[in-house]
Short mmCIF file of C-alpha atoms and ligand atoms in Angstrom, two decimals:
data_model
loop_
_atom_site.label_atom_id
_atom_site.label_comp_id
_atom_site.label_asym_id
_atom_site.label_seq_id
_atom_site.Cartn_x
_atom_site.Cartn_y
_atom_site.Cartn_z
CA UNK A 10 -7.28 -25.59 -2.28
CA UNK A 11 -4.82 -22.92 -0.67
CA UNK A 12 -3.11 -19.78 -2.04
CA UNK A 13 0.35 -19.34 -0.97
CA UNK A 14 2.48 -16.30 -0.13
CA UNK A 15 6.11 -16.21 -0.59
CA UNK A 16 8.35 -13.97 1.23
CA UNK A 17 12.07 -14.19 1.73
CA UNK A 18 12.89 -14.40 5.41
CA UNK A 19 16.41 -12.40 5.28
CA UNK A 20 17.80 -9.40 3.48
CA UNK A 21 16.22 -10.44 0.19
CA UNK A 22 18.02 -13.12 -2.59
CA UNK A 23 17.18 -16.03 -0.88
CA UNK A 24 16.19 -17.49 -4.57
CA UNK A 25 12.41 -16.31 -4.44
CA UNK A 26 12.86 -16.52 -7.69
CA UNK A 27 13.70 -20.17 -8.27
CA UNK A 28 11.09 -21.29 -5.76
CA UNK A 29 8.04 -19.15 -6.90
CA UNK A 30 8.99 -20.55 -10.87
CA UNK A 31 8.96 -23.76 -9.19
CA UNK A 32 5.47 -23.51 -7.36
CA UNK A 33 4.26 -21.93 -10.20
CA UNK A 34 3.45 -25.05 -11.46
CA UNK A 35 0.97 -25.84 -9.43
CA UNK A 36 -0.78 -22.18 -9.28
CA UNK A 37 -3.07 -20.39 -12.18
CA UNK A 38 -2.20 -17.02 -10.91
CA UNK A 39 1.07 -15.25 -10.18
CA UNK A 40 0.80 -12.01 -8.33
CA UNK A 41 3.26 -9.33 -6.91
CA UNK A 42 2.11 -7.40 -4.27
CA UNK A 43 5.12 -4.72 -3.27
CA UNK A 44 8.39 -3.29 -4.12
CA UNK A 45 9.26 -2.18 -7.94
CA UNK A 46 12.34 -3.16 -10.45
CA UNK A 47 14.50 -3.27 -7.07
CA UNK A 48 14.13 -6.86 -7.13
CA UNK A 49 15.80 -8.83 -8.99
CA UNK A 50 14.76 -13.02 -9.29
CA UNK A 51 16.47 -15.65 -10.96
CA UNK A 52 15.00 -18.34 -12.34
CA UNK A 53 17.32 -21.14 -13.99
CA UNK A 54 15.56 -23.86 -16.53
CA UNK A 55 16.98 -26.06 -18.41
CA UNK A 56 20.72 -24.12 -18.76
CA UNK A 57 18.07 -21.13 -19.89
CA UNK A 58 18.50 -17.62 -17.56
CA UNK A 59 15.56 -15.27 -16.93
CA UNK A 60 16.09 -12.28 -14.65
CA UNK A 61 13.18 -10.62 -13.92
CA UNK A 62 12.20 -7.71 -12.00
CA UNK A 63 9.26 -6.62 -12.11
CA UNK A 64 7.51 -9.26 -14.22
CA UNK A 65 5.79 -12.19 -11.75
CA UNK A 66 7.96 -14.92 -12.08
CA UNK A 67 5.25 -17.61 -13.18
CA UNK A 68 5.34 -16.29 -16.53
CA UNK A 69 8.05 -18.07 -17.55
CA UNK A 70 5.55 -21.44 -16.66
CA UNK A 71 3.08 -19.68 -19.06
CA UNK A 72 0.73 -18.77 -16.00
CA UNK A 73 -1.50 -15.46 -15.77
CA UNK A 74 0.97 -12.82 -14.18
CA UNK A 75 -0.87 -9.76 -11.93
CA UNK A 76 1.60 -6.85 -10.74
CA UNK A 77 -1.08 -5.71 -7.91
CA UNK A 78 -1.43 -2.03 -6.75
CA UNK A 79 1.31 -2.34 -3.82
CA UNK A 80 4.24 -2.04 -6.39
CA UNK A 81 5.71 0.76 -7.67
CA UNK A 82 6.01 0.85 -11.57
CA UNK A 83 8.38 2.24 -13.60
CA UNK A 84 6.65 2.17 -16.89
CA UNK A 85 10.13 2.26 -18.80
CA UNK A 86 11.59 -0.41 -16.98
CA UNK A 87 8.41 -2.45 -17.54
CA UNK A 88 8.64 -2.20 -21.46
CA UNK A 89 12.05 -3.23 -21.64
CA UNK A 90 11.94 -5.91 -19.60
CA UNK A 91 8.52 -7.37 -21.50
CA UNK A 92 11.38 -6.68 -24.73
CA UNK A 93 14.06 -8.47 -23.07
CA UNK A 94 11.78 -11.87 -22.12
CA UNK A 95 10.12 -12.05 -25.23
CA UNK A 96 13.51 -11.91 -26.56
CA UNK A 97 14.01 -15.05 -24.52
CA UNK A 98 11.21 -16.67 -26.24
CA UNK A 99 8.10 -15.66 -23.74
CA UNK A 100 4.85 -14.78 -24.76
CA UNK A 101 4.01 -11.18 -22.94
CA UNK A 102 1.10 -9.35 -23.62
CA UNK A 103 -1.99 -8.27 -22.39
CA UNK A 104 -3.89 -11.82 -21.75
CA UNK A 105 -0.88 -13.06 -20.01
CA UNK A 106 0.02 -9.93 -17.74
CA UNK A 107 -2.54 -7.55 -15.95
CA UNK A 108 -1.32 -4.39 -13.96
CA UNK A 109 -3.67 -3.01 -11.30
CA UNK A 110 -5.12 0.52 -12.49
CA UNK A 111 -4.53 2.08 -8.87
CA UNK A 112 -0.48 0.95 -8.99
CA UNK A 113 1.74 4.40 -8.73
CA UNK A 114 4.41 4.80 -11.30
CA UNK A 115 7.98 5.65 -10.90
CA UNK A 116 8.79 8.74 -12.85
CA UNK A 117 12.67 9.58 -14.18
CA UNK A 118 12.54 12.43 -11.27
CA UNK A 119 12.38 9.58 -8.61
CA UNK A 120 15.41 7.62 -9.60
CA UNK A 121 17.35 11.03 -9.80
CA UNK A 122 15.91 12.17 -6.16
CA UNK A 123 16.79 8.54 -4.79
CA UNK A 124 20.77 8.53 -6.51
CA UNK A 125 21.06 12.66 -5.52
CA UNK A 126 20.03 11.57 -1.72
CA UNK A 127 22.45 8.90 -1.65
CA UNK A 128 25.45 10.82 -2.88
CA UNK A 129 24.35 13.88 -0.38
CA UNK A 130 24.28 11.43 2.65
CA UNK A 131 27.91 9.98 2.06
CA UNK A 132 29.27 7.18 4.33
CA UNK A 133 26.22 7.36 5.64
CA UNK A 134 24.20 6.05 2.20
CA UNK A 135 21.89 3.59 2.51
CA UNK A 136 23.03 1.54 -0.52
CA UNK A 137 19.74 2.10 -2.31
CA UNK A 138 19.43 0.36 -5.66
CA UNK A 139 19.05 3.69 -6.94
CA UNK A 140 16.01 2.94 -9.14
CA UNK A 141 13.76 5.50 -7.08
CA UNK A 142 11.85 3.27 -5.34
CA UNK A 143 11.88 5.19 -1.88
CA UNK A 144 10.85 8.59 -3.57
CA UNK A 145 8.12 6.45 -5.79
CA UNK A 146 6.19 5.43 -2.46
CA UNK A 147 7.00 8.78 -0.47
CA UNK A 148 4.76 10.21 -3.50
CA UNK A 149 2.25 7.70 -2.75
CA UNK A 150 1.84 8.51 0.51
CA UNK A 151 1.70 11.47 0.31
CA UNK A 152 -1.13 11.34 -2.08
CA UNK A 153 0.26 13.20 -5.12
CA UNK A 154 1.53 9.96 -7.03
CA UNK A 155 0.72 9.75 -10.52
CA UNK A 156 -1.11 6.19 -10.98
CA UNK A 157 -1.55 3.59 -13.91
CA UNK A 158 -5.31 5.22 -14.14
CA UNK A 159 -4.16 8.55 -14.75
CA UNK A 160 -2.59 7.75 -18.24
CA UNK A 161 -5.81 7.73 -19.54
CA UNK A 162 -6.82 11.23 -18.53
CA UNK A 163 -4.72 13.63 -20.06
CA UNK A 164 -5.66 16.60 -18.08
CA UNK A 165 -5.35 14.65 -14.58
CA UNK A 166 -1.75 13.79 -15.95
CA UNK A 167 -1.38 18.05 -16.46
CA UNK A 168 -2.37 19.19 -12.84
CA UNK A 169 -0.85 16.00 -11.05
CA UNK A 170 2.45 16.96 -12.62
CA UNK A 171 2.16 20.63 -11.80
CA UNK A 172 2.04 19.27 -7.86
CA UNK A 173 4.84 16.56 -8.21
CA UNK A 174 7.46 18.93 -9.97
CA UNK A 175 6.84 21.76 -7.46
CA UNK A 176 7.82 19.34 -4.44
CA UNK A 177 10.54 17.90 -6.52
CA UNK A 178 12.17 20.56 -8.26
CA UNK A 179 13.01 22.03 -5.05
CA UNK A 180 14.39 19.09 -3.79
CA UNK A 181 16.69 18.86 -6.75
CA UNK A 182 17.47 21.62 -6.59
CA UNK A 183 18.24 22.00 -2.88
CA UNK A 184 20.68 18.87 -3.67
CA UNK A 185 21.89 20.75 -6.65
CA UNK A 186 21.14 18.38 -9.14
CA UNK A 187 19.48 18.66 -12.84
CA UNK A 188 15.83 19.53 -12.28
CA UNK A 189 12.67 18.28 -14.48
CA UNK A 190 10.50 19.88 -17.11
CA UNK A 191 6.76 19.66 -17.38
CA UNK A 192 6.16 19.44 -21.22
CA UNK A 193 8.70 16.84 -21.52
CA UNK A 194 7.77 14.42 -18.72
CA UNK A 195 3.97 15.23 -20.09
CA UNK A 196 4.47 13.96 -23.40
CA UNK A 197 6.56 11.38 -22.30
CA UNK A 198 3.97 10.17 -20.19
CA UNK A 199 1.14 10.45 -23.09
CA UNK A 200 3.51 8.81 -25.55
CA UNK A 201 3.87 5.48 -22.81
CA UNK A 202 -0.22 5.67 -22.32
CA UNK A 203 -0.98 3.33 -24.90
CA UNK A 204 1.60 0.92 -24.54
CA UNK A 205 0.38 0.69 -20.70
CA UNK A 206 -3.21 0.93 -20.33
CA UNK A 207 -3.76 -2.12 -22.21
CA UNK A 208 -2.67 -3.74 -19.50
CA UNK A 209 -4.19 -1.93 -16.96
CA UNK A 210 -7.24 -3.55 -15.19
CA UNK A 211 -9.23 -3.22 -11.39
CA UNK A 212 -7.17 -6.00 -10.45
CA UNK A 213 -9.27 -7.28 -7.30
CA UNK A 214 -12.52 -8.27 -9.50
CA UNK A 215 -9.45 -10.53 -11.32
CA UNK A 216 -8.51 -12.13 -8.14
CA UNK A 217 -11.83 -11.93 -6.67
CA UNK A 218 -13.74 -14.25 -9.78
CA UNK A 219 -10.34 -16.41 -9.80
CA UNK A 220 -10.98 -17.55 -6.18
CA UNK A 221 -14.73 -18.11 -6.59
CA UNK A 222 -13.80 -20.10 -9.33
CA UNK A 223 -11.36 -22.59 -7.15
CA UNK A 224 -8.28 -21.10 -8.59
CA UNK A 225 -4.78 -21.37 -7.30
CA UNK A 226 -3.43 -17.86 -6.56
CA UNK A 227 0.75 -17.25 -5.91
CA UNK A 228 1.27 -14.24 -4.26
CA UNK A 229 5.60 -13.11 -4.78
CA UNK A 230 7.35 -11.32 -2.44
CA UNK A 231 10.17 -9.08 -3.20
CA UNK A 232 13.07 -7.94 -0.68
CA UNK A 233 12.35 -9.67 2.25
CA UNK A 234 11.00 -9.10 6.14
CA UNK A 235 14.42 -8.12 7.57
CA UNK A 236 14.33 -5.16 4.83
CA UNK A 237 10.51 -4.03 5.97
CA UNK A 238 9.83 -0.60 6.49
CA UNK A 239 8.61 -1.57 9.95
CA UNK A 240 9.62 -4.84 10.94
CA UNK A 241 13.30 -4.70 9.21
CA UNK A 242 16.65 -2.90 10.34
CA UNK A 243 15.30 0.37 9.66
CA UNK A 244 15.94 2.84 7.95
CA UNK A 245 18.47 0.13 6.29
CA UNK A 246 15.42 -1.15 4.47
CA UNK A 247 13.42 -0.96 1.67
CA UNK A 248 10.14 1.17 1.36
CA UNK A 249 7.51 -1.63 1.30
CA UNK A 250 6.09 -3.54 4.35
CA UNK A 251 7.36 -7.00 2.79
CA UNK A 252 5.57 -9.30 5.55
CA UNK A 253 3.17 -11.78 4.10
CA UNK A 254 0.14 -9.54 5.01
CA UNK A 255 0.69 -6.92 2.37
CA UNK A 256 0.06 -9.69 -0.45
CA UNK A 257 -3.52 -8.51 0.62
CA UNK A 258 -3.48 -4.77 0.55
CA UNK A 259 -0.62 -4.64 -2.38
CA UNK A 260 -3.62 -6.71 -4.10
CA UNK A 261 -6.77 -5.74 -3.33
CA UNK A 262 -7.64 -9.68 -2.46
CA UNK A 263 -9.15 -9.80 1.42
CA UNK A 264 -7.23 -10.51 4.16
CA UNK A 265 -8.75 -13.77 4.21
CA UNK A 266 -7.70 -14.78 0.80
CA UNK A 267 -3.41 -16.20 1.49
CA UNK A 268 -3.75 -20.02 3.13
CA UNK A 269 -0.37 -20.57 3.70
CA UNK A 270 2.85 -18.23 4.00
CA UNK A 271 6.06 -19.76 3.12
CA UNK A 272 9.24 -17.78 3.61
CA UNK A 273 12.04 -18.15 2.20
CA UNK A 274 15.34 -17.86 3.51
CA UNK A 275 19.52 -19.05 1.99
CA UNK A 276 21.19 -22.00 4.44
CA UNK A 277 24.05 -18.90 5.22
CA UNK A 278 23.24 -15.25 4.73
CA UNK A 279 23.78 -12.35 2.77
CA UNK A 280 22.94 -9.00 2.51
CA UNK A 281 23.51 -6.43 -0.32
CA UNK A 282 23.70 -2.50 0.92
CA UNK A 283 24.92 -0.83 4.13
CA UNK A 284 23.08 -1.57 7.67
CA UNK A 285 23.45 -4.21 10.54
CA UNK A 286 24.36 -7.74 9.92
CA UNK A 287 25.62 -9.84 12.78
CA UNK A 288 26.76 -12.59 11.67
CA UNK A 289 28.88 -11.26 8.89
CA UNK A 290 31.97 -12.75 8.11
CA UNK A 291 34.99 -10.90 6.77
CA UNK A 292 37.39 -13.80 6.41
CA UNK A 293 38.34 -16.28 3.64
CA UNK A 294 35.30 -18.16 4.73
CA UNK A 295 32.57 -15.45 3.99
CA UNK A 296 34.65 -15.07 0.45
CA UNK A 297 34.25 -18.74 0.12
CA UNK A 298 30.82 -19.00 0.25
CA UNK A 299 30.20 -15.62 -1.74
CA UNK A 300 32.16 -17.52 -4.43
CA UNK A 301 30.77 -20.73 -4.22
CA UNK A 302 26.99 -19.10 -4.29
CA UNK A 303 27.90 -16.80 -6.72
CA UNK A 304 26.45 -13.97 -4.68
CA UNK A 305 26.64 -11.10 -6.74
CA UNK A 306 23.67 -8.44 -6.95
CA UNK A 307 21.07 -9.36 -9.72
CA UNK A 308 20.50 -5.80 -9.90
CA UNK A 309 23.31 -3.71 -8.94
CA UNK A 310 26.24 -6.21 -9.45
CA UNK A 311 27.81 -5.76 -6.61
CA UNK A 312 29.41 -8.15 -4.27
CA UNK A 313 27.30 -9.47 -1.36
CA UNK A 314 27.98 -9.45 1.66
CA UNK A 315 28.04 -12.82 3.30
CA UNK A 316 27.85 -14.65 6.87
CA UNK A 317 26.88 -17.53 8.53
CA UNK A 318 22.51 -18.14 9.16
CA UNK A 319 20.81 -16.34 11.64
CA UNK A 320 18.42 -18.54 13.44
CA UNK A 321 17.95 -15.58 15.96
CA UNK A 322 17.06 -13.10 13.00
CA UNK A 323 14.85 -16.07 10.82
CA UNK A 324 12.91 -16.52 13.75
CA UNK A 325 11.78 -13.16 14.03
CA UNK A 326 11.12 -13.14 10.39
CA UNK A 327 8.87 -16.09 11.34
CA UNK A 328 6.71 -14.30 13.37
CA UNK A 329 6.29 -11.15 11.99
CA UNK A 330 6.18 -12.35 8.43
CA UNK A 331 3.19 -14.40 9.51
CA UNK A 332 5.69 -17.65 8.03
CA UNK A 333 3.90 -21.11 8.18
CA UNK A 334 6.83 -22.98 7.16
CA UNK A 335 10.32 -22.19 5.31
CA UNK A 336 11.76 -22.71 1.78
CA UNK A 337 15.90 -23.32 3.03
CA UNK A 338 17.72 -22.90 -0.29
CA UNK A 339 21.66 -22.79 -1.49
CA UNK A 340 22.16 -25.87 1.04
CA UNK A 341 24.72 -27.04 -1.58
CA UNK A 342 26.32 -23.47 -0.90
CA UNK A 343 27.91 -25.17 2.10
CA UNK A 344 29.20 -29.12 0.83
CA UNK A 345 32.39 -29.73 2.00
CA UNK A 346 33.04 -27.25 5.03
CA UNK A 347 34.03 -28.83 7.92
CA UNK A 348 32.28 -26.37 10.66
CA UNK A 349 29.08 -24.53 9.95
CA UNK A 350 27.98 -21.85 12.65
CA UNK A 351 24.57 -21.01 13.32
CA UNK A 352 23.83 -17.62 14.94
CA UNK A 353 21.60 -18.05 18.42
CA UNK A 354 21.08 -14.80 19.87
CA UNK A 355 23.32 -11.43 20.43
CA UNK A 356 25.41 -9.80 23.25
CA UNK A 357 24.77 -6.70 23.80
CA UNK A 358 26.26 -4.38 26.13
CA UNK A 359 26.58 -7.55 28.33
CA UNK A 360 23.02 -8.31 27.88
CA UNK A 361 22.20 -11.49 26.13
CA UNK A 362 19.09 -11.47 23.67
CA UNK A 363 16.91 -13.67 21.18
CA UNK A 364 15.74 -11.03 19.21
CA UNK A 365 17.35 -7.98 17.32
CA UNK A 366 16.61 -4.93 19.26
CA UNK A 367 14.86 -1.76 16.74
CA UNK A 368 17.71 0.55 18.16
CA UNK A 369 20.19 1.40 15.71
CA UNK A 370 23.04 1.53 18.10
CA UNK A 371 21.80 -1.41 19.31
CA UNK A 372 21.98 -2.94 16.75
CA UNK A 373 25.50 -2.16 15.42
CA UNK A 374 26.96 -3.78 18.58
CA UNK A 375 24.81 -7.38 18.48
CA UNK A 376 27.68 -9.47 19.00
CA UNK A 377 26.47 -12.96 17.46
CA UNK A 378 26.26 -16.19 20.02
CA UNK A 379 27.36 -19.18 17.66
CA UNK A 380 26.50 -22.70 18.40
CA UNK A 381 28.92 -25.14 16.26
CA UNK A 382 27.43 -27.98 14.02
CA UNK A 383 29.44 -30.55 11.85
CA UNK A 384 29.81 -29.96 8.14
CA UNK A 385 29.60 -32.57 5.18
CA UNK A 386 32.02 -33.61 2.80
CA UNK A 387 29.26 -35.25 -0.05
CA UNK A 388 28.27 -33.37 -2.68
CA UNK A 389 24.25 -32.58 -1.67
CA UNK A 390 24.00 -30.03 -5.27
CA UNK A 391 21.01 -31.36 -7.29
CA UNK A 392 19.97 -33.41 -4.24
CA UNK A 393 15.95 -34.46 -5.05
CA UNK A 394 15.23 -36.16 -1.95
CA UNK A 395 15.62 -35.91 1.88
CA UNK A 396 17.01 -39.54 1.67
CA UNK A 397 19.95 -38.16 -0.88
CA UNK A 398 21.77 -36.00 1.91
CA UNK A 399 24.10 -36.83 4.24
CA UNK A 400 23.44 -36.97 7.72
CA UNK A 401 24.99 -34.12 8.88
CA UNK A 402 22.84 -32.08 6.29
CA UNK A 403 19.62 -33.59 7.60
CA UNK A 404 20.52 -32.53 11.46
CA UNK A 405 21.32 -29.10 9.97
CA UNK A 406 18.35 -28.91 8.61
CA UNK A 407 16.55 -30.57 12.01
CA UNK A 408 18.56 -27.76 14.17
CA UNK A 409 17.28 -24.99 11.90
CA UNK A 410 13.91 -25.76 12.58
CA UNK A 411 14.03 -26.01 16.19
CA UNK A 412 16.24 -22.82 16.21
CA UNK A 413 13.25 -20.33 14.10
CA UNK A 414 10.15 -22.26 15.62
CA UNK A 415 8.75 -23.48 12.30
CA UNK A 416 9.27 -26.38 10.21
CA UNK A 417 11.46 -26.49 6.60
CA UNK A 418 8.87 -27.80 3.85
CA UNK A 419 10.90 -27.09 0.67
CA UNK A 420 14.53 -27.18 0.57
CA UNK A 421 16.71 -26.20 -2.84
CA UNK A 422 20.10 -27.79 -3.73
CA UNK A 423 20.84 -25.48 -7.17
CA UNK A 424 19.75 -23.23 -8.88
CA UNK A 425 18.01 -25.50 -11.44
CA UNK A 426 14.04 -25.69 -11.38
CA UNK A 427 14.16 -29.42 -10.43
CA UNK A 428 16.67 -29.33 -7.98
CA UNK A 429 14.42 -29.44 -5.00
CA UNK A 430 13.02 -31.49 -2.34
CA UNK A 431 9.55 -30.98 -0.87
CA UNK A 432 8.67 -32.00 2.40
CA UNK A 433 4.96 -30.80 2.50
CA UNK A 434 2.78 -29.21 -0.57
CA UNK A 435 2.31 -25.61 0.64
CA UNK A 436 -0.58 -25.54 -1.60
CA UNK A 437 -2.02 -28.93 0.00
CA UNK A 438 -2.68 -26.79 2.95
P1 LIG B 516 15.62 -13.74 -5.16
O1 LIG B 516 15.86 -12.27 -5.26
O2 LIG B 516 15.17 -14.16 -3.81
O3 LIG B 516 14.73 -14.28 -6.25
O4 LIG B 516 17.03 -14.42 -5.38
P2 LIG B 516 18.11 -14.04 -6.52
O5 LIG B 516 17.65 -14.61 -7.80
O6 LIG B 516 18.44 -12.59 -6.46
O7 LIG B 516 19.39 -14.78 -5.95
C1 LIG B 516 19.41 -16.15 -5.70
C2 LIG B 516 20.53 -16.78 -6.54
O8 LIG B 516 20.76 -18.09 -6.07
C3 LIG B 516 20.21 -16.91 -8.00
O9 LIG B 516 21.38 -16.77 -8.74
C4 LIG B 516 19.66 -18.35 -8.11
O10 LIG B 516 19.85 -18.92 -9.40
C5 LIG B 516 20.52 -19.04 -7.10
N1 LIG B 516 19.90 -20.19 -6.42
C6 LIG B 516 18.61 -20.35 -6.02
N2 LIG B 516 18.46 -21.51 -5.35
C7 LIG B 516 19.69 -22.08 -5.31
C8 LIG B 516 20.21 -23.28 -4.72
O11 LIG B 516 19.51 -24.05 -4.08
N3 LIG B 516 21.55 -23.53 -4.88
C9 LIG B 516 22.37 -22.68 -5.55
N4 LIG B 516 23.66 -22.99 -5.64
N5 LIG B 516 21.92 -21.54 -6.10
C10 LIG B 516 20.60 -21.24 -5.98
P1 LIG B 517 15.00 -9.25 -4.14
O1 LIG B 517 13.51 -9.25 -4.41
C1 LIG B 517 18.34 -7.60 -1.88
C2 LIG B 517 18.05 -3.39 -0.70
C3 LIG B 517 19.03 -2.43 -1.35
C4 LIG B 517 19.21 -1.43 -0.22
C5 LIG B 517 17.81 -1.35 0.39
C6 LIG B 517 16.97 -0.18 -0.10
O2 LIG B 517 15.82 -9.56 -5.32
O3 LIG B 517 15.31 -10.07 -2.93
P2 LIG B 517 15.75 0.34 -2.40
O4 LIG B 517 16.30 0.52 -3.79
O5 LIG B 517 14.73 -0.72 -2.27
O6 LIG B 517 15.30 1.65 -1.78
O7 LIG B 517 17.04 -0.11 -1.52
O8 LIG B 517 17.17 -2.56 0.04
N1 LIG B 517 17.26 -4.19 -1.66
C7 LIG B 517 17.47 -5.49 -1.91
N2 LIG B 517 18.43 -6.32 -1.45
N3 LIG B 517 17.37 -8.07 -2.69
C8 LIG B 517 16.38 -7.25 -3.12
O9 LIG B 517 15.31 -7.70 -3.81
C9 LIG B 517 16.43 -5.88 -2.77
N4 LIG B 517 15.65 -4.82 -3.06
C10 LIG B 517 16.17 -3.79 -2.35
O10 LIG B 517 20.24 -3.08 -1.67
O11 LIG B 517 20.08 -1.96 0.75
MG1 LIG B 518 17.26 -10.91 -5.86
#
């Protein structure tokens, strides 16, 4: 018996989604442990769509779904996105989801502060999502959040407010944009009490009985390591440490409690939002693969940007993720190019490296090393075993490994459930 962690090993997309659906099937429990409704997973079954961004992704198998105190929860966004599955046919209530009672909530005033900071900086925008997110964990931090718990005490609702609209009311206003009014966000937050709290549990006596009792426990990343608050191309990131061992603190389940991290990261790259990214391509060829991987933002729409893998970059997601072994998905993304490039290290300033430096000039001038390794011509898309690709794939796959120090246990050849070819059980660890 193990329970698994999985993280993406990039700048987030790397089809989490499809891969925790898929591994869902062998877990009881389905947990998120950081980030909000930034995220954005797709899961594709049987020609069906699901998009979901806040909701743990093993619901769609039916399995218990936790959202664990490390997220941020915007209790709008929730609702409408428990409307829009059940829509789709999914059963959503309170003995299939369970929200810890300590998890902050994103208020309307955070996704206005987060959209008015990103117009005021410009050029120089981070490319938030825009959903608030930053502001939502600033508020945490600084310990005048409003939580899950609080819903049910009307008068700790009243003085928490009176705190969170004087800091952001003159913030708005300093930005000159609309600012917020007490009675309204009050009774807006007493009207959304009941449709919340019966969700809302002490999560870690949930995940504490479940592992007495044997169970199998799936802990889902969102964004990814190279968009950590610490570990990522700061302040190009997200807000949330995304490495493998917040699954514990975003969850309240000891440290001791995640067996076996996989990460999860695309056979190229992409990356949605401003900030460093080497190996970027801005030819036909980066268009090509953005077209033929259909990389467009599950959340904001927008165009990714795309580039060839980073070995040099994976690798250090490998290590500071805690990553055991790696989930390589989209590998059909690249049938039929003759040339595939691999990124090795950086020159910078005339100094080589193996690592991205935390600088930020630094890291705008990382000139990628490439090595060169033959393409494919056969079709590897819906590929279900390692003895289905060509040979080419395979050493692709073999150089991979060798490049980020750990070894490729899953790999994913669409974007179908079944579509995928396990090397080792991460759960068999
Ligand atoms: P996540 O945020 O990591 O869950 O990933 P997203 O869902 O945002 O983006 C991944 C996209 O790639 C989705 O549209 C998936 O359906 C798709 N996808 C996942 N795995 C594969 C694969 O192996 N091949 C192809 N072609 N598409 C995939
Ligand atoms: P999934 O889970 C890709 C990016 C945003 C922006 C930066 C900060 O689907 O992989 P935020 O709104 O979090 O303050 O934005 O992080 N970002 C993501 N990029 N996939 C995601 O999630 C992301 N979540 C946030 O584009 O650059
Ligand atoms: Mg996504």
């Amino acid at each position: 018996m193990a329970n698994v962690a999985v993280i993406g090993a990039q700048w987030g997309d790397e089809g989490k989604g499809k891969v925790v659906d898929w591994l869902a099937s062998r877990a009881d429990i389905v947990v998120r442990f950081q980030g909000g409704h930034n995220a954005g997973h797709t899961l594709v079954v049987g020609g069906q769509t699901y998009k979901l961004s806040l909701l743990p992704s093993g619901l769609v198998r039916g399995k218990l779904g936790i959202i664990g105190n490390g997220v941020v929860i915007d209790p709008d966004a929730l609702l409408a996105e428990i409307e829009k599955v059940r829509a789709q046919g999914l059963s959503v209530g309170p003995e299939t989801l369970r929200i810890a009672e300590n998890a902050p909530l994103i208020l309307p005033l955070h996704g206005a502060l987060d959209r008015a900071r990103e117009g005021a900086r410009g050029d120089r925008k981070i490319g938030t999502t825009g959903r608030g997110i930053g502001p939502a964990y600033e508020d945490k931090v600084a310990r005048r959040a409003i939580r899950v718990c609080d819903l049910a005490e009307p008068e700790t609702l009243s003085d928490k407010l009176d705190e969170l609209l004087l800091h952001h009311n003159t913030l708005l206003r300093g930005l000159g944009a609309p600012t917020f009014e007490k009675r309204e966000l009050l009774d807006k937050l007493l009207a959304l009490a009941p449709k919340i709290l019966p969700f809302a549990e002490p999560v870690w006596e949930r995940l504490d009985s479940a592992r007495k009792a044997g169970k199998r426990i799936l802990f889902e990343g969102a964004q990814a390591v190279m968009l950590d608050v610490d570990h990522g191309t700061y302040p190009f990131v997200t807000s949330s440490n995304t490495v493998a061992a917040t699954a514990s603190a975003g969850s309240g389940m000891g440290i001791s409690g995640v067996n076996f991290v996989l990460g999860i990261a695309k056979a190229y790259c992409t990356r949605v939002g401003s900030g460093p990214f080497p190996t970027e391509l801005h030819d036909e060829v980066g268009l090509g693969l953005g077209d033929r991987g259909h990389e467009f933002g599950t959340v904001t729409g927008r165009r990714r940007r795309c580039g060839w893998f980073d070995a040099t970059l994976v690798r250090q997601a490998v290590k500071v993720g805690g990553i055991q072994g790696l989930a390589l998905t989209k590998l059909d993304v690249l049938d039929g190019m003759k040339e595939i490039k691999v990124g090795v290290g950086y020159r910078i300033h005339g100094e080589t490296f193996r690592r991205l430096p935390a600088g930020l000039r630094a890291q705008a001038a990382a000139e990628p090393i490439f090595e060169t390794l033959e393409g494919w011509s056969e079709s590897t898309r819906g590929a279900k075993s390692w003895a289905d690709l060509p040979a080419a794939a395979v050493k692709y796959v073999r150089r991979i490994e060798e490049l980020i120090e750990a070894p490729v246990t899953l790999l994913s050849t669409s974007p179908e459930r079944d579509d995928t070819i396990l090397v080792r059980d991460p759960f068999e660890d």
